[in-house]
mmCIF file of C-alpha atoms in Angstrom:
data_model
loop_
_atom_site.group_PDB
_atom_site.id
_atom_site.type_symbol
_atom_site.label_atom_id
_atom_site.label_comp_id
_atom_site.label_asym_id
_atom_site.label_seq_id
_atom_site.Cartn_x
_atom_site.Cartn_y
_atom_site.Cartn_z
ATOM 1 C CA UNK O 1 20.783 18.201 11.695
ATOM 2 C CA UNK O 2 20.198 21.696 10.383
ATOM 3 C CA UNK O 3 18.543 23.293 7.454
ATOM 4 C CA UNK O 4 20.086 24.990 4.215
ATOM 5 C CA UNK O 5 19.169 28.750 4.254
ATOM 6 C CA UNK O 6 19.121 29.967 0.603
ATOM 7 C CA UNK O 7 18.637 33.468 -0.630
ATOM 8 C CA UNK O 8 15.646 35.273 -0.157
ATOM 9 C CA UNK O 9 14.084 33.251 2.572
ATOM 10 C CA UNK O 10 14.043 30.018 0.636
ATOM 11 C CA UNK O 11 14.980 27.004 2.735
ATOM 12 C CA UNK O 12 15.568 23.371 1.793
ATOM 13 C CA UNK O 13 14.236 20.554 3.932
ATOM 14 C CA UNK O 14 16.643 17.626 3.156
ATOM 15 C CA UNK O 15 18.399 14.784 4.568
ATOM 16 C CA UNK O 16 19.985 15.617 7.761
ATOM 17 C CA UNK O 17 18.112 19.067 8.205
ATOM 18 C CA UNK O 18 16.158 20.362 10.962
ATOM 19 C CA UNK O 19 12.811 22.298 10.934
ATOM 20 C CA UNK O 20 13.004 25.868 10.025
ATOM 21 C CA UNK O 21 13.369 27.002 13.544
ATOM 22 C CA UNK O 22 14.275 25.616 17.007
ATOM 23 C CA UNK O 23 11.316 24.944 19.234
ATOM 24 C CA UNK O 24 11.109 28.115 20.994
ATOM 25 C CA UNK O 25 11.775 30.402 18.121
ATOM 26 C CA UNK O 26 9.337 28.371 16.202
ATOM 27 C CA UNK O 27 6.656 29.173 18.871
ATOM 28 C CA UNK O 28 7.520 33.051 18.766
ATOM 29 C CA UNK O 29 7.383 33.105 15.011
ATOM 30 C CA UNK O 30 4.020 31.370 14.972
ATOM 31 C CA UNK O 31 2.658 33.997 17.335
ATOM 32 C CA UNK O 32 4.037 36.781 15.381
ATOM 33 C CA UNK O 33 2.649 35.175 12.158
ATOM 34 C CA UNK O 34 -0.816 35.004 13.894
ATOM 35 C CA UNK O 35 -0.685 38.612 15.044
ATOM 36 C CA UNK O 36 0.346 39.877 11.694
ATOM 37 C CA UNK O 37 -2.367 38.027 9.956
ATOM 38 C CA UNK O 38 -5.111 38.994 12.430
ATOM 39 C CA UNK O 39 -4.163 42.812 12.393
ATOM 40 C CA UNK O 40 -4.535 42.727 8.716
ATOM 41 C CA UNK O 41 -7.902 40.701 9.021
ATOM 42 C CA UNK O 42 -9.532 42.898 11.456
ATOM 43 C CA UNK O 43 -10.070 45.677 9.264
ATOM 44 C CA UNK O 44 -11.337 43.364 6.589
ATOM 45 C CA UNK O 45 -13.807 41.741 9.010
ATOM 46 C CA UNK O 46 -14.876 45.058 10.363
ATOM 47 C CA UNK O 47 -15.387 46.427 6.923
ATOM 48 C CA UNK O 48 -17.501 43.282 5.889
ATOM 49 C CA UNK O 49 -19.579 43.177 9.125
ATOM 50 C CA UNK O 50 -18.037 39.968 10.490
ATOM 51 C CA UNK O 51 -16.786 38.988 13.784
ATOM 52 C CA UNK O 52 -13.055 38.345 14.209
ATOM 53 C CA UNK O 53 -13.560 35.099 15.795
ATOM 54 C CA UNK O 54 -16.488 32.771 16.022
ATOM 55 C CA UNK O 55 -16.658 31.272 19.585
ATOM 56 C CA UNK O 56 -18.241 27.898 19.021
ATOM 57 C CA UNK O 57 -19.374 24.859 21.219
ATOM 58 C CA UNK O 58 -17.003 23.080 23.623
ATOM 59 C CA UNK O 59 -14.472 25.498 23.524
ATOM 60 C CA UNK O 60 -13.958 25.563 19.489
ATOM 61 C CA UNK O 61 -12.866 28.763 17.878
ATOM 62 C CA UNK O 62 -13.154 29.705 14.092
ATOM 63 C CA UNK O 63 -11.745 32.617 12.163
ATOM 64 C CA UNK O 64 -14.595 35.001 11.470
ATOM 65 C CA UNK O 65 -13.231 36.906 8.349
ATOM 66 C CA UNK O 66 -14.739 34.406 5.727
ATOM 67 C CA UNK O 67 -18.298 34.042 4.705
ATOM 68 C CA UNK O 68 -20.175 31.086 5.705
ATOM 69 C CA UNK O 69 -23.140 32.022 3.411
ATOM 70 C CA UNK O 70 -21.887 33.541 0.133
ATOM 71 C CA UNK O 71 -19.617 32.201 -2.461
ATOM 72 C CA UNK O 72 -17.899 34.816 -4.953
ATOM 73 C CA UNK O 73 -18.093 32.794 -8.120
ATOM 74 C CA UNK O 74 -16.860 35.535 -10.214
ATOM 75 C CA UNK O 75 -13.693 36.027 -8.096
ATOM 76 C CA UNK O 76 -13.003 32.408 -8.107
ATOM 77 C CA UNK O 77 -13.187 32.468 -11.950
ATOM 78 C CA UNK O 78 -10.673 35.357 -12.068
ATOM 79 C CA UNK O 79 -8.285 33.507 -9.687
ATOM 80 C CA UNK O 80 -8.372 30.504 -11.933
ATOM 81 C CA UNK O 81 -7.579 32.543 -14.906
ATOM 82 C CA UNK O 82 -4.529 33.881 -13.178
ATOM 83 C CA UNK O 83 -3.474 30.592 -12.161
ATOM 84 C CA UNK O 84 -3.888 29.068 -15.480
ATOM 85 C CA UNK O 85 -1.702 31.908 -16.981
ATOM 86 C CA UNK O 86 1.062 30.867 -14.504
ATOM 87 C CA UNK O 87 0.536 27.271 -15.211
ATOM 88 C CA UNK O 88 1.001 27.764 -18.955
ATOM 89 C CA UNK O 89 4.228 29.793 -18.602
ATOM 90 C CA UNK O 90 5.611 27.165 -16.054
ATOM 91 C CA UNK O 91 4.696 24.289 -18.592
ATOM 92 C CA UNK O 92 6.760 26.123 -21.264
ATOM 93 C CA UNK O 93 9.692 25.911 -18.981
ATOM 94 C CA UNK O 94 8.994 22.046 -18.123
ATOM 95 C CA UNK O 95 8.030 22.945 -14.804
ATOM 96 C CA UNK O 96 4.782 21.393 -13.452
ATOM 97 C CA UNK O 97 2.702 23.380 -11.344
ATOM 98 C CA UNK O 98 0.376 21.578 -8.581
ATOM 99 C CA UNK O 99 -2.259 23.619 -6.645
ATOM 100 C CA UNK O 100 -2.494 22.506 -3.107
ATOM 101 C CA UNK O 101 -6.024 23.736 -2.129
ATOM 102 C CA UNK O 102 -6.546 23.584 1.689
ATOM 103 C CA UNK O 103 -10.260 23.403 2.836
ATOM 104 C CA UNK O 104 -11.791 25.499 5.431
ATOM 105 C CA UNK O 105 -11.892 24.505 9.105
ATOM 106 C CA UNK O 106 -15.643 24.899 9.468
ATOM 107 C CA UNK O 107 -16.395 22.136 6.892
ATOM 108 C CA UNK O 108 -15.182 19.454 9.407
ATOM 109 C CA UNK O 109 -16.577 21.008 12.605
ATOM 110 C CA UNK O 110 -19.889 22.490 11.531
ATOM 111 C CA UNK O 111 -21.295 20.880 14.431
ATOM 112 C CA UNK O 112 -19.021 23.038 16.803
ATOM 113 C CA UNK O 113 -20.492 26.281 15.412
ATOM 114 C CA UNK O 114 -22.567 28.378 17.780
ATOM 115 C CA UNK O 115 -26.415 27.629 17.664
ATOM 116 C CA UNK O 116 -27.913 29.834 14.799
ATOM 117 C CA UNK O 117 -24.679 29.839 12.990
ATOM 118 C CA UNK O 118 -24.726 27.414 9.921
ATOM 119 C CA UNK O 119 -22.860 26.866 6.604
ATOM 120 C CA UNK O 120 -25.002 27.414 3.527
ATOM 121 C CA UNK O 121 -25.418 24.922 1.014
ATOM 122 C CA UNK O 122 -23.389 26.980 -1.520
ATOM 123 C CA UNK O 123 -20.382 27.277 1.070
ATOM 124 C CA UNK O 124 -20.449 23.438 1.597
ATOM 125 C CA UNK O 125 -20.088 23.042 -2.135
ATOM 126 C CA UNK O 126 -17.520 25.758 -2.650
ATOM 127 C CA UNK O 127 -14.381 23.376 -2.390
ATOM 128 C CA UNK O 128 -15.694 21.226 -4.992
ATOM 129 C CA UNK O 129 -16.481 24.203 -7.146
ATOM 130 C CA UNK O 130 -13.013 25.485 -6.919
ATOM 131 C CA UNK O 131 -11.506 21.949 -7.588
ATOM 132 C CA UNK O 132 -13.897 21.494 -10.618
ATOM 133 C CA UNK O 133 -12.929 24.895 -12.273
ATOM 134 C CA UNK O 134 -8.938 24.161 -11.664
ATOM 135 C CA UNK O 135 -9.336 20.811 -13.433
ATOM 136 C CA UNK O 136 -11.355 22.293 -16.332
ATOM 137 C CA UNK O 137 -8.502 24.598 -16.834
ATOM 138 C CA UNK O 138 -6.111 21.774 -16.978
ATOM 139 C CA UNK O 139 -4.512 22.720 -13.581
ATOM 140 C CA UNK O 140 -2.954 19.922 -11.677
ATOM 141 C CA UNK O 141 -4.522 19.513 -8.262
ATOM 142 C CA UNK O 142 -5.972 16.878 -5.895
ATOM 143 C CA UNK O 143 -9.085 16.512 -3.464
ATOM 144 C CA UNK O 144 -7.538 17.420 0.075
ATOM 145 C CA UNK O 145 -10.975 17.910 1.210
ATOM 146 C CA UNK O 146 -12.153 14.191 0.806
ATOM 147 C CA UNK O 147 -8.549 13.190 2.187
ATOM 148 C CA UNK O 148 -9.026 15.143 5.227
ATOM 149 C CA UNK O 149 -12.666 13.909 5.711
ATOM 150 C CA UNK O 150 -11.107 10.401 5.813
ATOM 151 C CA UNK O 151 -8.693 11.416 8.499
ATOM 152 C CA UNK O 152 -11.453 13.151 10.520
ATOM 153 C CA UNK O 153 -13.645 9.916 9.900
ATOM 154 C CA UNK O 154 -11.101 7.741 11.300
ATOM 155 C CA UNK O 155 -11.475 9.658 14.787
ATOM 156 C CA UNK O 156 -8.452 12.135 14.438
ATOM 157 C CA UNK O 157 -8.673 15.786 14.234
ATOM 158 C CA UNK O 158 -7.559 17.849 11.253
ATOM 159 C CA UNK O 159 -7.510 21.153 12.869
ATOM 160 C CA UNK O 160 -6.817 22.333 16.407
ATOM 161 C CA UNK O 161 -9.777 23.345 18.500
ATOM 162 C CA UNK O 162 -8.561 26.822 19.245
ATOM 163 C CA UNK O 163 -6.235 27.412 16.438
ATOM 164 C CA UNK O 164 -6.409 28.388 12.719
ATOM 165 C CA UNK O 165 -3.737 25.562 11.772
ATOM 166 C CA UNK O 166 -3.957 21.863 10.934
ATOM 167 C CA UNK O 167 -2.836 18.834 12.912
ATOM 168 C CA UNK O 168 -0.050 16.660 12.177
ATOM 169 C CA UNK O 169 -2.359 13.859 11.072
ATOM 170 C CA UNK O 170 -3.805 16.241 8.391
ATOM 171 C CA UNK O 171 -0.423 17.347 7.349
ATOM 172 C CA UNK O 172 0.764 14.062 6.948
ATOM 173 C CA UNK O 173 -2.361 12.973 4.893
ATOM 174 C CA UNK O 174 -1.995 16.134 2.668
ATOM 175 C CA UNK O 175 1.726 15.311 2.002
ATOM 176 C CA UNK O 176 0.802 11.768 1.188
ATOM 177 C CA UNK O 177 -1.859 13.111 -1.407
ATOM 178 C CA UNK O 178 0.804 15.522 -2.740
ATOM 179 C CA UNK O 179 3.508 12.937 -3.084
ATOM 180 C CA UNK O 180 0.902 10.522 -4.804
ATOM 181 C CA UNK O 181 0.152 13.319 -7.436
ATOM 182 C CA UNK O 182 3.734 14.292 -7.941
ATOM 183 C CA UNK O 183 4.708 10.591 -8.601
ATOM 184 C CA UNK O 184 1.906 10.565 -11.196
ATOM 185 C CA UNK O 185 2.844 13.742 -13.063
ATOM 186 C CA UNK O 186 6.664 13.413 -12.629
ATOM 187 C CA UNK O 187 7.530 9.671 -12.156
ATOM 188 C CA UNK O 188 11.070 10.423 -12.221
ATOM 189 C CA UNK O 189 12.445 13.159 -9.996
ATOM 190 C CA UNK O 190 15.900 14.200 -10.401
ATOM 191 C CA UNK O 191 18.349 13.753 -7.406
ATOM 192 C CA UNK O 192 19.559 10.678 -5.620
ATOM 193 C CA UNK O 193 17.608 8.238 -3.324
ATOM 194 C CA UNK O 194 18.315 8.764 0.337
ATOM 195 C CA UNK O 195 18.291 12.412 0.315
ATOM 196 C CA UNK O 196 14.638 12.845 1.666
ATOM 197 C CA UNK O 197 14.227 14.088 5.299
ATOM 198 C CA UNK O 198 14.290 11.434 7.982
ATOM 199 C CA UNK O 199 11.297 11.724 10.315
ATOM 200 C CA UNK O 200 12.069 12.141 14.030
ATOM 201 C CA UNK O 201 10.190 10.988 17.088
ATOM 202 C CA UNK O 202 6.793 12.505 18.121
ATOM 203 C CA UNK O 203 6.408 14.989 20.897
ATOM 204 C CA UNK O 204 3.717 16.743 22.735
ATOM 205 C CA UNK O 205 3.708 20.416 23.458
ATOM 206 C CA UNK O 206 0.766 22.348 25.462
ATOM 207 C CA UNK O 207 0.060 25.834 24.483
ATOM 208 C CA UNK O 208 -2.875 28.297 23.628
ATOM 209 C CA UNK O 209 -4.015 28.164 19.992
ATOM 210 C CA UNK O 210 -3.407 31.370 17.851
ATOM 211 C CA UNK O 211 -7.185 32.205 17.928
ATOM 212 C CA UNK O 212 -7.279 32.019 21.782
ATOM 213 C CA UNK O 213 -3.983 33.736 22.237
ATOM 214 C CA UNK O 214 -5.034 36.846 20.285
ATOM 215 C CA UNK O 215 -8.712 37.043 20.703
ATOM 216 C CA UNK O 216 -9.634 35.684 24.249
ATOM 217 C CA UNK O 217 -9.529 37.594 27.544
ATOM 218 C CA UNK O 218 -6.975 35.846 30.265
ATOM 219 C CA UNK O 219 -10.283 34.519 32.034
ATOM 220 C CA UNK O 220 -11.643 33.156 28.700
ATOM 221 C CA UNK O 221 -8.285 31.708 28.022
ATOM 222 C CA UNK O 222 -8.104 29.987 31.539
ATOM 223 C CA UNK O 223 -11.546 28.614 30.769
ATOM 224 C CA UNK O 224 -10.922 27.307 27.368
ATOM 225 C CA UNK O 225 -7.536 25.801 28.246
ATOM 226 C CA UNK O 226 -4.351 25.078 26.275
ATOM 227 C CA UNK O 227 -4.077 22.532 23.781
ATOM 228 C CA UNK O 228 -1.702 19.414 23.200
ATOM 229 C CA UNK O 229 0.015 19.867 20.001
ATOM 230 C CA UNK O 230 1.820 16.870 18.338
ATOM 231 C CA UNK O 231 5.012 17.625 16.567
ATOM 232 C CA UNK O 232 7.927 15.801 15.278
ATOM 233 C CA UNK O 233 11.454 16.350 16.646
ATOM 234 C CA UNK O 234 14.365 16.452 14.202
ATOM 235 C CA UNK O 235 15.953 13.016 13.643
ATOM 236 C CA UNK O 236 19.455 12.537 14.929
ATOM 237 C CA UNK O 237 22.754 11.423 13.794
ATOM 238 C CA UNK O 238 21.906 12.032 9.890
ATOM 239 C CA UNK O 239 24.346 12.932 7.450
ATOM 240 C CA UNK O 240 24.458 16.377 5.834
ATOM 241 C CA UNK O 241 23.657 16.889 1.973
ATOM 242 C CA UNK O 242 23.735 20.531 1.907
ATOM 243 C CA UNK O 243 24.395 20.630 -1.818
ATOM 244 C CA UNK O 244 21.641 18.489 -2.871
ATOM 245 C CA UNK O 245 19.169 20.550 -5.090
ATOM 246 C CA UNK O 246 15.551 20.183 -4.531
ATOM 247 C CA UNK O 247 13.331 18.983 -7.346
ATOM 248 C CA UNK O 248 10.400 20.011 -5.487
ATOM 249 C CA UNK O 249 9.450 23.517 -4.208
ATOM 250 C CA UNK O 250 6.763 24.615 -2.012
ATOM 251 C CA UNK O 251 5.375 28.077 -1.638
ATOM 252 C CA UNK O 252 2.478 29.119 0.632
ATOM 253 C CA UNK O 253 1.422 30.487 4.114
ATOM 254 C CA UNK O 254 1.823 29.076 7.667
ATOM 255 C CA UNK O 255 0.024 25.707 7.319
ATOM 256 C CA UNK O 256 3.042 24.642 5.302
ATOM 257 C CA UNK O 257 5.634 25.863 7.806
ATOM 258 C CA UNK O 258 7.962 23.040 9.080
ATOM 259 C CA UNK O 259 6.489 23.374 12.629
ATOM 260 C CA UNK O 260 3.364 21.539 11.454
ATOM 261 C CA UNK O 261 5.129 18.841 9.605
ATOM 262 C CA UNK O 262 4.014 19.152 6.022
ATOM 263 C CA UNK O 263 7.334 19.877 4.194
ATOM 264 C CA UNK O 264 9.414 17.180 6.068
ATOM 265 C CA UNK O 265 6.872 14.538 5.604
ATOM 266 C CA UNK O 266 6.569 15.255 1.774
ATOM 267 C CA UNK O 267 10.437 15.256 1.511
ATOM 268 C CA UNK O 268 10.366 11.887 3.308
ATOM 269 C CA UNK O 269 7.708 10.589 0.984
ATOM 270 C CA UNK O 270 9.419 11.695 -2.295
ATOM 271 C CA UNK O 271 12.796 10.533 -0.798
ATOM 272 C CA UNK O 272 14.321 13.843 -2.216
ATOM 273 C CA UNK O 273 14.918 17.425 -0.725
ATOM 274 C CA UNK O 274 12.039 19.756 -0.850
ATOM 275 C CA UNK O 275 12.635 23.545 -0.817
ATOM 276 C CA UNK O 276 10.129 26.027 0.862
ATOM 277 C CA UNK O 277 9.245 29.558 1.313
ATOM 278 C CA UNK O 278 6.284 30.694 3.552
ATOM 279 C CA UNK O 279 5.008 33.662 5.517
ATOM 280 C CA UNK O 280 1.925 34.394 7.372
ATOM 281 C CA UNK O 281 -1.386 34.231 5.575
ATOM 282 C CA UNK O 282 -1.952 37.987 5.494
ATOM 283 C CA UNK O 283 0.841 38.162 2.925
ATOM 284 C CA UNK O 284 -1.257 36.190 0.678
ATOM 285 C CA UNK O 285 -0.277 33.474 -1.995
ATOM 286 C CA UNK O 286 0.341 35.970 -4.894
ATOM 287 C CA UNK O 287 3.299 37.538 -3.300
ATOM 288 C CA UNK O 288 4.671 34.372 -2.002
ATOM 289 C CA UNK O 289 4.828 32.905 -5.585
ATOM 290 C CA UNK O 290 6.444 36.091 -6.886
ATOM 291 C CA UNK O 291 9.093 35.775 -3.712
ATOM 292 C CA UNK O 292 10.020 32.551 -5.121
ATOM 293 C CA UNK O 293 9.909 33.113 -8.859
ATOM 294 C CA UNK O 294 11.985 36.383 -8.535
ATOM 295 C CA UNK O 295 14.584 34.861 -6.218
ATOM 296 C CA UNK O 296 17.942 34.053 -7.123
ATOM 297 C CA UNK O 297 17.370 30.346 -5.820
ATOM 298 C CA UNK O 298 14.821 29.792 -8.593
ATOM 299 C CA UNK O 299 17.044 31.650 -11.211
ATOM 300 C CA UNK O 300 19.833 29.242 -10.105
ATOM 301 C CA UNK O 301 17.956 25.915 -9.902
ATOM 302 C CA UNK O 302 14.445 25.312 -11.495
ATOM 303 C CA UNK O 303 12.282 22.664 -9.613
ATOM 304 C CA UNK O 304 10.549 19.924 -11.645
ATOM 305 C CA UNK O 305 7.421 20.534 -9.640
ATOM 306 C CA UNK O 306 6.233 23.739 -7.905
ATOM 307 C CA UNK O 307 3.451 23.203 -5.300
ATOM 308 C CA UNK O 308 1.599 26.447 -4.730
ATOM 309 C CA UNK O 309 -0.561 26.165 -1.701
ATOM 310 C CA UNK O 310 -3.838 28.145 -1.493
ATOM 311 C CA UNK O 311 -6.668 28.548 0.801
ATOM 312 C CA UNK O 312 -10.367 27.713 0.019
ATOM 313 C CA UNK O 313 -11.887 30.648 1.946
ATOM 314 C CA UNK O 314 -9.883 33.365 0.177
ATOM 315 C CA UNK O 315 -9.231 31.716 -3.065
ATOM 316 C CA UNK O 316 -11.608 34.341 -4.693
ATOM 317 C CA UNK O 317 -9.248 37.098 -3.564
ATOM 318 C CA UNK O 318 -6.776 38.508 -6.300
ATOM 319 C CA UNK O 319 -3.461 40.180 -5.949
ATOM 320 C CA UNK O 320 -5.424 43.430 -5.514
ATOM 321 C CA UNK O 321 -7.388 42.547 -2.482
ATOM 322 C CA UNK O 322 -6.854 45.512 -0.581
ATOM 323 C CA UNK O 323 -7.697 45.123 3.291
ATOM 324 C CA UNK O 324 -7.204 41.472 2.985
ATOM 325 C CA UNK O 325 -3.496 41.129 2.178
ATOM 326 C CA UNK O 326 -0.897 43.287 4.025
ATOM 327 C CA UNK O 327 -0.643 46.594 2.256
ATOM 328 C CA UNK O 328 2.883 45.989 0.894
ATOM 329 C CA UNK O 329 1.365 42.836 -0.821
ATOM 330 C CA UNK O 330 -1.329 44.448 -2.628
ATOM 331 C CA UNK O 331 -0.889 45.400 -6.238
ATOM 332 C CA UNK O 332 -2.928 45.598 -9.513
ATOM 333 C CA UNK O 333 -3.596 42.353 -11.167
ATOM 334 C CA UNK O 334 -1.528 43.543 -14.435
ATOM 335 C CA UNK O 335 1.446 44.626 -12.144
ATOM 336 C CA UNK O 336 1.320 41.105 -10.601
ATOM 337 C CA UNK O 337 1.081 39.327 -14.099
ATOM 338 C CA UNK O 338 3.927 41.464 -15.614
ATOM 339 C CA UNK O 339 6.215 40.555 -12.732
ATOM 340 C CA UNK O 340 5.434 36.770 -13.133
ATOM 341 C CA UNK O 341 6.233 37.069 -16.713
ATOM 342 C CA UNK O 342 9.410 38.940 -16.175
ATOM 343 C CA UNK O 343 10.549 36.485 -13.544
ATOM 344 C CA UNK O 344 9.973 33.625 -15.959
ATOM 345 C CA UNK O 345 11.703 35.446 -18.694
ATOM 346 C CA UNK O 346 8.642 34.939 -20.914
ATOM 347 C CA UNK O 347 7.822 37.127 -23.928
ATOM 348 C CA UNK O 348 4.059 36.418 -23.477
ATOM 349 C CA UNK O 349 2.427 38.938 -21.013
#
């Protein structure tokens, strides 16, 4: 099995293809991704009076650069307007946009926050607020929060204890929710049955979570311990269909990287190839979308469905969020909008 590497960092997950990297390379990249994200967020957290990591009960760690008390409704509204602008332009090109909104880790483990640290009622309702605004703007999305609450209610973890990232159970449930919505909005995907990614056997890996690796002292790491990560190995003995176009594309950050299993599961459920571009979260969703829309891959083959992964805690932050995104990823909103319009060949700015 292997993957097809396309131009501008776009990869296709399809029948016979391996995850994006070998195991060791993936772990190295995950560490680099975490370091890049945290380096950028340090300045933001310090400027906003936040701790870099919240050390909770029973060894639970939480990223500390998001607010647990305040909701930036005006920022959320601005982001919805930008997403609606993209949605309309994609519709004109017969491409369906699907927003994959991932919820904050704290919603599922508020009981693990340290004594005296609480999530405000407004933040508890932030995900629902965003979903409501997206739906009122006629933007396709689904309630991933409720799906993951069901996973948690069934006794499975949805995030790792000392990591920012989700578990395989959470990724699988989210892939199912994504596939269900795709089938609803696009009942007939192009391509051939049998070209989805076959799922390999499960395996266990022991390592420190990214928050522990970056923020804890050696003694603290020793006390908190490594975690057991459940990952899927690549399936063996499958054929290669390197030329099969992907009717679905996913763009996002490290949550949707192949290591955590989401794109492979989505491809398997849809029984079609799924293409992907991702980078660490400090790059932000705005540049990730541009990277894909401006790529030769997009110009050559348009998907039927574009899945744009975004994150609840920073959904209010636009392309111009200096100090939150990497410096090279920050740009005026007008510049971002113009580049989207140019990439889509639209005459409407």
